[in-house]
């Protein structure tokens, strides 16, 4: 009889475990847009509630909570650093006690380069643009990522701190962040725990999907075309065109010209948009021009000493060079004026 009751009791316990929700499951997120993401993050141990049953999705997030969440989600640590003495949060921050539950996260964030002021108040609520800035900077620490060149229009972009716009743009491009139904980012609004969780979830997805990829910048001679135009009987204009691009951040520079027998070898470099700059989305031809004596056949060559760079590090274009035999050459360069006949 005892054996029968034992078997029955075991089945009852299994039934209860199957149909009963987990004791730690949040009970206040069932109607929240980020419910699925919050539950997924909870299962991974990345987010926690204000107590065992409540997450408070519409509650606001403090600097202490936000920094701790980002450091944990992006798996930032100090393993790659060596110290002569043990660092403490109070070495870097004026208002972070060393025994605070968030002190280690602030220390990790600081030593990994996240933009935190030494006078930051951990109890102050984070705005959406402040959270976006910290999150994107943390994402950058996990690897090198390329983003498509497009400017996301915000109806309230005049309210965005210009120092945060680049990070916000890239989060929008990567679908880590989003605007509301009216196309507003609401940068000055305090971020809610639900919104922060959604962005964290998408940030993890983005890193997981792109982290192991090895993006290779475009080769120097891709889609480059030489266009020769007759200016006078003695002079031709050489145009090095990279084609039509989505913004004026794409540029071509002519680095030098070498003359060998009857050839004028035009060496060029390609320059991609500066990732720290915003460009108007205007279709623009990326090209450079120079002038060469018509007796030479113009040959294009990518600069062997250059890789595709961004526009901020590009060199000036259009320069004449001396011939290989050291004598002066009848080459022309520059686009400000035509050469004298």
Phi, psi and omega in degrees: 000316179299323180295321180296315180294325179295317179296316180298318180296321179297316179297321179296318179295318178297321180296318180295318181295328182285316187270340183275138178290157179299143184299331184267002181294135181289139183257359186243021181239009186297333180253011182274140179302334183258021185306309182299319181291320180297316180295321179296318179292325178295318179297329179276355180077021183271323178244154175224165183265180176284341169205189186292334183254338188243136177259333183059063186300330181266003175289157181271163186245128180278168175302319181300313181291318183294314179296316179299317181296314182295315180299318182290315183293321181271003176056044177282146182205184180248014185298335182270002183247151175237142185232146174285321174228156182296124180283153177230153180301324182292346175289338187239339184232143182275341186234022179247103178296143181294337181262008178289150183296339182258001186301316182296323179294319177295321179296314179298316180299315181297312184285347174264359173094012177293143186284090179235128180286147181295339179261015181303137178261113184295342181271349180288142180283141179279138172275168181296322180287327177292318178295318180300318179298312181296318182295315182295319178298326177290320178300319180300333180287344184271350181165181179257124184233147176250141181239144179296151183272094178211145179256120181277121182284129175244129180293339180244031184295340177292346178266352183278133173297125184301335179288342181257349188299319181300316180294318180297316180302316183288327175294323177291317179299320181278001181062029174275323175243169180210164175265170177277185184297342180262008179077021180256142176270338181056057188298328185272352178290144172295134181286140178272163179296327177292313180297318179297319180296320178297316179294321178296316179301313182290329177295317178297317177301312181300313180296315181298323183280337187241348188299320186272357177285151180242081184297136181245125177302153179302144177291158189293334186257018182290129172055023180272136184233141175260125177241124181250129179235137178282126178261308174221182178296333184259346189231135172244147174261128178258124179246121176259111186247133176262004179090184181279132181237164186284346178201164183285005177290338177281129182220158174239136174237141173264113189275321179192167177230129177247141182246123179229110183055247184257016181246142171248109183268115182263115179264132185228164174228150177254143183230120179275167180300144175293122183296343180265006180243152174255135182239146175295141181276078181239126179296121185224140176277125177273113184206163173220153184230151172207170181241138183225144176303136186292346179285349179261145171272125185275131179235132179269138174217132173293143180297117183292344181262009183232144169247164181303120183247172176272167189296335183290340182250012184283157180260167178292147183257160172079076178227134175285160181223166177275158181285168183292339180268007174085355180274159179295141183245150179276052179260152180234148179214169180095157183237005183285327181206160178282153178291151178288142179279000000 
